[in-house]
mmCIF file of C-alpha atoms in Angstrom:
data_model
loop_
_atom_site.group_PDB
_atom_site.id
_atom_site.type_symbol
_atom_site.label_atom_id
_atom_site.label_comp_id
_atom_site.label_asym_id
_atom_site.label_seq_id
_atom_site.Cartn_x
_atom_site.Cartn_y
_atom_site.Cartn_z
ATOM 1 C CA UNK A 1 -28.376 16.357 10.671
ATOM 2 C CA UNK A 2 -27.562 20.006 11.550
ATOM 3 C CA UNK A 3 -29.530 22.659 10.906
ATOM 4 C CA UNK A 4 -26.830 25.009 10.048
ATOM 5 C CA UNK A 5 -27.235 26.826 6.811
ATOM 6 C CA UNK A 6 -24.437 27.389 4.637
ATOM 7 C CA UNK A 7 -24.720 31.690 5.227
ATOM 8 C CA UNK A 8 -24.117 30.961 8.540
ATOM 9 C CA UNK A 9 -20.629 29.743 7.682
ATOM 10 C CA UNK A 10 -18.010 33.136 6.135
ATOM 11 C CA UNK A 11 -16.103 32.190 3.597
ATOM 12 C CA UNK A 12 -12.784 33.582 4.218
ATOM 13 C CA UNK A 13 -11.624 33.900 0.441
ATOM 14 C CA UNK A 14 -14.864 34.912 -0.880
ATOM 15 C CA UNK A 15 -15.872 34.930 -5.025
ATOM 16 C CA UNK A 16 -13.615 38.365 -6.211
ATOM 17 C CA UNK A 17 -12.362 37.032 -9.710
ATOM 18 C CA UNK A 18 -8.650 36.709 -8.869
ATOM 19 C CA UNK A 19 -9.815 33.887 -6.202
ATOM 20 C CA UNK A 20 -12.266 32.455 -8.852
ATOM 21 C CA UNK A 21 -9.557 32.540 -11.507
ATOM 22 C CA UNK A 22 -7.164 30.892 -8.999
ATOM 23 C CA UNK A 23 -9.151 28.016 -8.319
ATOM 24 C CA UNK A 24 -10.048 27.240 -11.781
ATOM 25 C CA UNK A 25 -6.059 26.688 -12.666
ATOM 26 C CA UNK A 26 -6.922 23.224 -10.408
ATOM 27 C CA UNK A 27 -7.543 19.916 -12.280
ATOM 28 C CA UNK A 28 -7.853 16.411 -10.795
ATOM 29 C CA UNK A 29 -4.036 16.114 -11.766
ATOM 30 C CA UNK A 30 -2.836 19.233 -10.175
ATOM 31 C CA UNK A 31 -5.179 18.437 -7.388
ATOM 32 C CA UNK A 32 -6.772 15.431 -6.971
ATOM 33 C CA UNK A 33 -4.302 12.773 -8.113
ATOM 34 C CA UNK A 34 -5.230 10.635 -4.986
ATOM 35 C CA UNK A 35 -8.384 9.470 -5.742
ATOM 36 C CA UNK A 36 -7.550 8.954 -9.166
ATOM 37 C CA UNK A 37 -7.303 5.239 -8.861
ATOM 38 C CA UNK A 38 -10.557 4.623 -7.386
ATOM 39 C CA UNK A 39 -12.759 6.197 -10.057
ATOM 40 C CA UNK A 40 -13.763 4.080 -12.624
ATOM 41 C CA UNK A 41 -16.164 4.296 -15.568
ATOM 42 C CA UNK A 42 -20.052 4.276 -14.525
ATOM 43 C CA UNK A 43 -19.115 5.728 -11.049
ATOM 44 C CA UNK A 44 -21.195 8.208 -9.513
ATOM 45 C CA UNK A 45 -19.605 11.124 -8.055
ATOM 46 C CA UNK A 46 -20.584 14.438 -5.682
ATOM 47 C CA UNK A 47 -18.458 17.128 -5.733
ATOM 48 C CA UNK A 48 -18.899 19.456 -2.883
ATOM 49 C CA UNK A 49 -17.905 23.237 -2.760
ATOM 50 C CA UNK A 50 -16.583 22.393 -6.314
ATOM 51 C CA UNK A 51 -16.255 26.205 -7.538
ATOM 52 C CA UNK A 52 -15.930 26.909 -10.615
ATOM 53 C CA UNK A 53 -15.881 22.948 -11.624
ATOM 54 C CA UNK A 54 -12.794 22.376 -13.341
ATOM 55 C CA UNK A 55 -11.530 19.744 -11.539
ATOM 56 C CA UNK A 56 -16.059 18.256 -11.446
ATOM 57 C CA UNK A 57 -15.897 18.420 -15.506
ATOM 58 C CA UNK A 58 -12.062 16.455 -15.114
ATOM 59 C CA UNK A 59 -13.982 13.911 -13.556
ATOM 60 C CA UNK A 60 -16.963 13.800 -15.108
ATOM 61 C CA UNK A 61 -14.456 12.456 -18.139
ATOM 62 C CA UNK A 62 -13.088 9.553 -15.996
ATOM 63 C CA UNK A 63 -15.952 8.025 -15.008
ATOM 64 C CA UNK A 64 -17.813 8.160 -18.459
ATOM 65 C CA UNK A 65 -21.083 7.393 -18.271
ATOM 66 C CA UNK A 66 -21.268 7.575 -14.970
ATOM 67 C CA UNK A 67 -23.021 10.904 -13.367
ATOM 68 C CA UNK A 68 -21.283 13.279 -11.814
ATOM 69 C CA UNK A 69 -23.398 16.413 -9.620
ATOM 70 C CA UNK A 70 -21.040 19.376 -8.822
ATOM 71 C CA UNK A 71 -22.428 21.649 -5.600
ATOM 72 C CA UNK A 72 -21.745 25.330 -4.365
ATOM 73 C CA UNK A 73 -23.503 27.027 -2.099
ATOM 74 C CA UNK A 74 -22.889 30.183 -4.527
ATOM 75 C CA UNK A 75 -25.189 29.945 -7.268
ATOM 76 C CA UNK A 76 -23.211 32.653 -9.291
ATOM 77 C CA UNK A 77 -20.185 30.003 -9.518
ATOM 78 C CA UNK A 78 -22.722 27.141 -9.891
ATOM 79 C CA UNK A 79 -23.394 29.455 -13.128
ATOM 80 C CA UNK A 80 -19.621 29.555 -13.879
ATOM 81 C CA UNK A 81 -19.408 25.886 -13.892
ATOM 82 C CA UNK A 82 -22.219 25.072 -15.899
ATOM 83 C CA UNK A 83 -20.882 27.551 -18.717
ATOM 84 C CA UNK A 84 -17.588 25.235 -18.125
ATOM 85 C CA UNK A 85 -19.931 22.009 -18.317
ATOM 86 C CA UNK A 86 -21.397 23.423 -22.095
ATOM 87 C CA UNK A 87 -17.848 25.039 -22.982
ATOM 88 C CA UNK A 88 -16.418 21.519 -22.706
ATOM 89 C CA UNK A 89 -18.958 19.912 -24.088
ATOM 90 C CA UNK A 90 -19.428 17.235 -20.669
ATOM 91 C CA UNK A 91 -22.597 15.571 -20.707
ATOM 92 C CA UNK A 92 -22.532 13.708 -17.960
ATOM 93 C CA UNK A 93 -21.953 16.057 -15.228
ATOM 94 C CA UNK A 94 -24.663 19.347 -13.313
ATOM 95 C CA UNK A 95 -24.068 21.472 -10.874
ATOM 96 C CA UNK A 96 -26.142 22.655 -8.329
ATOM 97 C CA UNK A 97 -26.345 25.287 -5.458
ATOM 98 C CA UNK A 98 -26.714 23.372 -1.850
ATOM 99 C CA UNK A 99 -25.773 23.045 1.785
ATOM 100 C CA UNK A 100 -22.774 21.081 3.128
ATOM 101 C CA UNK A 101 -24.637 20.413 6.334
ATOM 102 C CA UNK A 102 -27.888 19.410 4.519
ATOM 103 C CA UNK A 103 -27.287 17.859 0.975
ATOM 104 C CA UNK A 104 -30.438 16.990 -0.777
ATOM 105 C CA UNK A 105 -29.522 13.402 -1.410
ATOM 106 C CA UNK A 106 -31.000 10.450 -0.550
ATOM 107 C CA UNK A 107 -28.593 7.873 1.430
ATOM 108 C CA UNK A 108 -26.242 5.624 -0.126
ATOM 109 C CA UNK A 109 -25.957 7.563 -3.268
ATOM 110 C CA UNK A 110 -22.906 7.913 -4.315
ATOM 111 C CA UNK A 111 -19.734 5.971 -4.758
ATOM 112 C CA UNK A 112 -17.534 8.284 -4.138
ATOM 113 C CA UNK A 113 -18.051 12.291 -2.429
ATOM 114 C CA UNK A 114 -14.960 14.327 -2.590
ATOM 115 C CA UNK A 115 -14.524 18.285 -1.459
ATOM 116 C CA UNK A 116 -11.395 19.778 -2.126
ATOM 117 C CA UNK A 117 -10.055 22.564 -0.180
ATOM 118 C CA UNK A 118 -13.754 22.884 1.939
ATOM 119 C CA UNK A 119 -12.998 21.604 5.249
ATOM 120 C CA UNK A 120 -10.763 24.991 6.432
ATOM 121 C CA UNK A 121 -13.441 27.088 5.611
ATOM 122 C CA UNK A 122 -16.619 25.353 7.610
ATOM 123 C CA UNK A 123 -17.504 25.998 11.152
ATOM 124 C CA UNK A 124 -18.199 22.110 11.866
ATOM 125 C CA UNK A 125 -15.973 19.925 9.343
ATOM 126 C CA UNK A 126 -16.709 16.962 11.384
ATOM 127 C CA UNK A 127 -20.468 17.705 10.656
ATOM 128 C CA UNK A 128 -19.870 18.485 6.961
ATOM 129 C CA UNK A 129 -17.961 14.832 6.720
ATOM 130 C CA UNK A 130 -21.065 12.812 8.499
ATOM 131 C CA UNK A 131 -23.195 14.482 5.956
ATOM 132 C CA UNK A 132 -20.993 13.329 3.141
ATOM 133 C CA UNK A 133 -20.639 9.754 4.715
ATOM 134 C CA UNK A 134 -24.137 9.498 4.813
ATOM 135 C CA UNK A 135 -24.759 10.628 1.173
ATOM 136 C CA UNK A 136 -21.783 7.703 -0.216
ATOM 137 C CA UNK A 137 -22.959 3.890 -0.842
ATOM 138 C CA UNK A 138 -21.449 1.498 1.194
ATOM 139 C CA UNK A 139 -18.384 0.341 0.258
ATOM 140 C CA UNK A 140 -17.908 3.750 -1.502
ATOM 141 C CA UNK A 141 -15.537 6.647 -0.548
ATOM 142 C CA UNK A 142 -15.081 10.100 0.845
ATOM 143 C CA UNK A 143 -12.076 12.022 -0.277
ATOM 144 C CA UNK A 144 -11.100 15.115 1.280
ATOM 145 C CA UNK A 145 -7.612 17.194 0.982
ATOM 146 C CA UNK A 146 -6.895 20.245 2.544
ATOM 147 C CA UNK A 147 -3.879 22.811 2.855
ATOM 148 C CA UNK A 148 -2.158 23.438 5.655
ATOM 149 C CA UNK A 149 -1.311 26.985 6.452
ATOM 150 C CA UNK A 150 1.188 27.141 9.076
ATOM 151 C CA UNK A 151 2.720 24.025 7.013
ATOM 152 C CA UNK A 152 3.692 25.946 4.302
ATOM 153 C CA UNK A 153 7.163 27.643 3.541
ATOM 154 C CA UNK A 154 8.672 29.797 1.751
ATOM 155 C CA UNK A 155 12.360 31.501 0.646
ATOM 156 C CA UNK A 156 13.595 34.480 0.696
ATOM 157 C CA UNK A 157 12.453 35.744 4.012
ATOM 158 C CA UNK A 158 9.604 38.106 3.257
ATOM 159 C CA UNK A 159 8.426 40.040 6.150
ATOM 160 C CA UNK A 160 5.021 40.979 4.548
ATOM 161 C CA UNK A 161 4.419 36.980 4.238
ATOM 162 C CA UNK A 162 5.028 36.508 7.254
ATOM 163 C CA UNK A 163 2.836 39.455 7.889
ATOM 164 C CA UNK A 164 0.057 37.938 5.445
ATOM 165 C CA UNK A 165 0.560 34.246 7.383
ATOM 166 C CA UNK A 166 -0.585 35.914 10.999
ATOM 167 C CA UNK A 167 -3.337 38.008 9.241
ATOM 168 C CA UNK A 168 -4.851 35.058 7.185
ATOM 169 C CA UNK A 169 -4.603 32.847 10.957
ATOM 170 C CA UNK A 170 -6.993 35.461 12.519
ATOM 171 C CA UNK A 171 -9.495 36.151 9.952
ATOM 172 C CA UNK A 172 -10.245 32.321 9.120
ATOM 173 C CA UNK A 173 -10.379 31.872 13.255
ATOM 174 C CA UNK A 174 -12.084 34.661 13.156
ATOM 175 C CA UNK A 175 -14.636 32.925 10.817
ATOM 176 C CA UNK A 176 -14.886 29.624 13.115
ATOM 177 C CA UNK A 177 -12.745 27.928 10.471
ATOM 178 C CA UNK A 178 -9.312 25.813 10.647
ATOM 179 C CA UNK A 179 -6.628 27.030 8.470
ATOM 180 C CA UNK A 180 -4.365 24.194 9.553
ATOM 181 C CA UNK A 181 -7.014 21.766 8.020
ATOM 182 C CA UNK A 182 -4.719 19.397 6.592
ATOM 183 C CA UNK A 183 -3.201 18.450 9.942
ATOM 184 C CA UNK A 184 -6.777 17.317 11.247
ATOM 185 C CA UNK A 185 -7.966 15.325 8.274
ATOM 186 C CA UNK A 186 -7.902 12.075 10.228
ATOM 187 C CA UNK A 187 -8.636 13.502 13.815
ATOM 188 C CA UNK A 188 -11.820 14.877 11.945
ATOM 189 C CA UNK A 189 -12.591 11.431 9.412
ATOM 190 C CA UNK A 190 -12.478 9.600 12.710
ATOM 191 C CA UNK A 191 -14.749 11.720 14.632
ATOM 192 C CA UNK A 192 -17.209 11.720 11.768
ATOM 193 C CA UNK A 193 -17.470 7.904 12.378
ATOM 194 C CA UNK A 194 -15.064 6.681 9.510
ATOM 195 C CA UNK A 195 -12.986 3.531 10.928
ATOM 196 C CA UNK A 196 -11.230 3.179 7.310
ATOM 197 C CA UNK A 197 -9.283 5.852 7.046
ATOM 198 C CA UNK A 198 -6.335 6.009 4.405
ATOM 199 C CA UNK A 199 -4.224 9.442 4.475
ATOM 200 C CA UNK A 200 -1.541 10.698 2.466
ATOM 201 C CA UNK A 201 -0.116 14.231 1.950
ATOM 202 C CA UNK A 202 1.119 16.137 -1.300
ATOM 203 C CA UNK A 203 2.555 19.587 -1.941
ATOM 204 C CA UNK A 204 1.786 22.344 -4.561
ATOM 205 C CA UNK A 205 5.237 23.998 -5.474
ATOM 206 C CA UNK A 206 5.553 27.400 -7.152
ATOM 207 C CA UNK A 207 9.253 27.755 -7.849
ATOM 208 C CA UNK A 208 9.789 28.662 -11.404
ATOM 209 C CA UNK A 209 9.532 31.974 -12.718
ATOM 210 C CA UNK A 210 5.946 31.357 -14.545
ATOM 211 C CA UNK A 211 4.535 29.871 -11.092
ATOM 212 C CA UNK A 212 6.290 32.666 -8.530
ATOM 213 C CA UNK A 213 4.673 35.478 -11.088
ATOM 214 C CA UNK A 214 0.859 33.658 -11.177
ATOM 215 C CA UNK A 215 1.181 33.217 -7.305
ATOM 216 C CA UNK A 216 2.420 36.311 -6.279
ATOM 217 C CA UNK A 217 -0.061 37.596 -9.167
ATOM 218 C CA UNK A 218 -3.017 35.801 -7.382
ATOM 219 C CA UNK A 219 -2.362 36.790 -3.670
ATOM 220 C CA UNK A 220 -1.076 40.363 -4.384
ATOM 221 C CA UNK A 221 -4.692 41.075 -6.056
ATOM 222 C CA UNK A 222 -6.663 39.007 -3.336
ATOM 223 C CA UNK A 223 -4.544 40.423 -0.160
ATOM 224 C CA UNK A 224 -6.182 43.834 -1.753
ATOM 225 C CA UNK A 225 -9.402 43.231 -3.272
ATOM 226 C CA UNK A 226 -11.099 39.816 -2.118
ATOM 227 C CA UNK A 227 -13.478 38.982 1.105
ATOM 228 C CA UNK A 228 -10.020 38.661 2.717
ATOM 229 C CA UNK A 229 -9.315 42.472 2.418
ATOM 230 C CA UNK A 230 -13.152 43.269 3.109
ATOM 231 C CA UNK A 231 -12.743 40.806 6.050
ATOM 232 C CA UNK A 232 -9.233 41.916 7.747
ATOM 233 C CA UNK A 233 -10.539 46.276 7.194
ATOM 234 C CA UNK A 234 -14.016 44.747 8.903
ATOM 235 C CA UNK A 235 -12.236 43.017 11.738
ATOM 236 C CA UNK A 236 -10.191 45.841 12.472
ATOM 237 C CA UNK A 237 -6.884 43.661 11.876
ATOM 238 C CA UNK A 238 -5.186 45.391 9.270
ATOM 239 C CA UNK A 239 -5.457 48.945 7.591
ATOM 240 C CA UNK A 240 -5.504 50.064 3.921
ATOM 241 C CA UNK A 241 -1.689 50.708 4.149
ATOM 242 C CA UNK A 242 -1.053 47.721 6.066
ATOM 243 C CA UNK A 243 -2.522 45.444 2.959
ATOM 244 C CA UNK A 244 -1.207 47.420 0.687
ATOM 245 C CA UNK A 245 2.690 46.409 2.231
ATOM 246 C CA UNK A 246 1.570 42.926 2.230
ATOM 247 C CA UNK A 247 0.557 42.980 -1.442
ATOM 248 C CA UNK A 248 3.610 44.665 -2.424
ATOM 249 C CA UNK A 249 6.028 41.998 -0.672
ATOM 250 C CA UNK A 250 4.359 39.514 -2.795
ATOM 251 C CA UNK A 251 4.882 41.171 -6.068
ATOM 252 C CA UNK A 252 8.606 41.767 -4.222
ATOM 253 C CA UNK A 253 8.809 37.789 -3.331
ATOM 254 C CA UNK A 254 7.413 37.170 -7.359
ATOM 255 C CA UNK A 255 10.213 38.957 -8.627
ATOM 256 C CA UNK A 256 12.941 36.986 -7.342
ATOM 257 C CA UNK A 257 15.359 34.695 -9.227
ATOM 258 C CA UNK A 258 15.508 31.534 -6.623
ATOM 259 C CA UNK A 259 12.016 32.002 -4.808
ATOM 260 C CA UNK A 260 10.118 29.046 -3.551
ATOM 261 C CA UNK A 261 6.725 28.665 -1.887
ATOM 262 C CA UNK A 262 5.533 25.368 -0.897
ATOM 263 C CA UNK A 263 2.098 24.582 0.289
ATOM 264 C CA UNK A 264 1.703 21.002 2.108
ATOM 265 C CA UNK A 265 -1.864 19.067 1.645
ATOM 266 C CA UNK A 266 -3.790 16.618 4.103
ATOM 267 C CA UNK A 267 -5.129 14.338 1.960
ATOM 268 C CA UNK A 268 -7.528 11.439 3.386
ATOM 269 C CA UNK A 269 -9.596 8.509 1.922
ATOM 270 C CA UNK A 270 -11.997 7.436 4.304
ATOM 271 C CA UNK A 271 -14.306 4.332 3.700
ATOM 272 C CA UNK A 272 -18.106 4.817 4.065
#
């Protein structure tokens, strides 16, 4: 088990409320439709880096009575969720605030672990995965599903995305992470140990006028205000002005009549 503590790993988006709010627009339809079929009623489930629990309280209602245990190493969004938990009245589901590297689980816990969108941001995902294996009963699964950055695509040509694409690259490798996570799902799932591995791939699409405004909405605020401002002024590899350009060719790109911006997902069951 490492001994890496979460703090040790920087979370490239960070908590500022437009990434928050972001993240709790996903659902285990939007984004977790592949392990769908393999929860069933009296399951248990871990949900790790689960944010603001959205997509934890989604399945807490599928597999009914089962327990579900959402976990964050933020205890300010652990907070979040639990309001969500008592808003929408799920019983069967808690959150807690924990490490990745060391979950405090006994072995063979779970039947299924899933982390959605964690992998990119960790130091060692190959650690984080043994960890998870480790905390699933046998026979159970681990579910994982990433983006992929320099998968994704967009139209018109925007210069400031493409500006916003190279800046994201170097602060996440700045940060030890992988933006190009969803590429690596298997490479990592196999180094972890997993010799079941199942992967598939699907796509989030913003490419009417509701979902161009709430994306270029979402970036345009975080490109200025988030840990990925903080961190790209810190790092030295953009300036006040230079965000402030990026931001406004997103507002410029969510204005258009025929935009389209398509991020790709690695998605991988893997067999404990």
């Amino acid at each position: 088990m490492s001994a890496q503590q979460p703090e040790d790993d920087v979370y490239t988006h960070g908590h500022h409320e437009s990434v928050v709010r972001a993240h709790a627009a996903r659902t285990a339809e939007n984004s977790a439709a592949f392990v769908l079929p393999y929860l069933t009623p009296g399951s248990t489930l871990l949900d790790v880096g689960c944010g603001p629990g959205t997509i934890t309280c989604d399945f807490a209602a599928l597999v009914s009575p089962g327990k579900v245990t959402g976990l964050d190493r933020s205890p300010d969004i652990v907070a979040q969720a639990q309001a969500l938990a008592v808003e929408r009245e799920v019983p069967n589901v808690e959150f807690v605030a924990g490490n990745i590297y060391d979950l405090d689980f006994a072995d063979e816990t779970f039947d299924v672990v899933h982390a959605h969108q964690v992998l990119q941001h960790l130091t060692d995902p190959v650690e984080a995965l043994r960890e998870m294996r480790r905390v699933a009963k046998p026979g159970g699964i681990v579910a994982v599903r990433d983006a992929d950055f320099h998968g994704m695509s967009w139209y018109p040509d925007v210069p400031e995305l493409d500006e916003w694409m190279d800046l994201y690259q170097r602060i996440a490798r700045r940060n030890g992470a992988e933006p190009d996570a969803g590429r690596r799902l298997v490479s990592w799932a196999q180094a972890a140990g997993f010799t079941d591995v199942a992967p598939t791939s699907s796509n989030w699409l913003y490419a009417t006028a509701q979902q161009r405004r709430w994306q270029a909405r979402v970036w345009g605020e975080r490109v200025l205000h988030s840990a990925f401002a903080e961190q790209a002024l810190e790092y030295g590899f953009a300036d006040a002005a230079g965000l402030a350009r990026i931001s406004a060719g997103w507002h410029r790109w969510g204005s258009t009549d025929d935009g389209w911006f398509l991020i790709p997902n690695g998605e991988v069951i893997a067999r404990a």
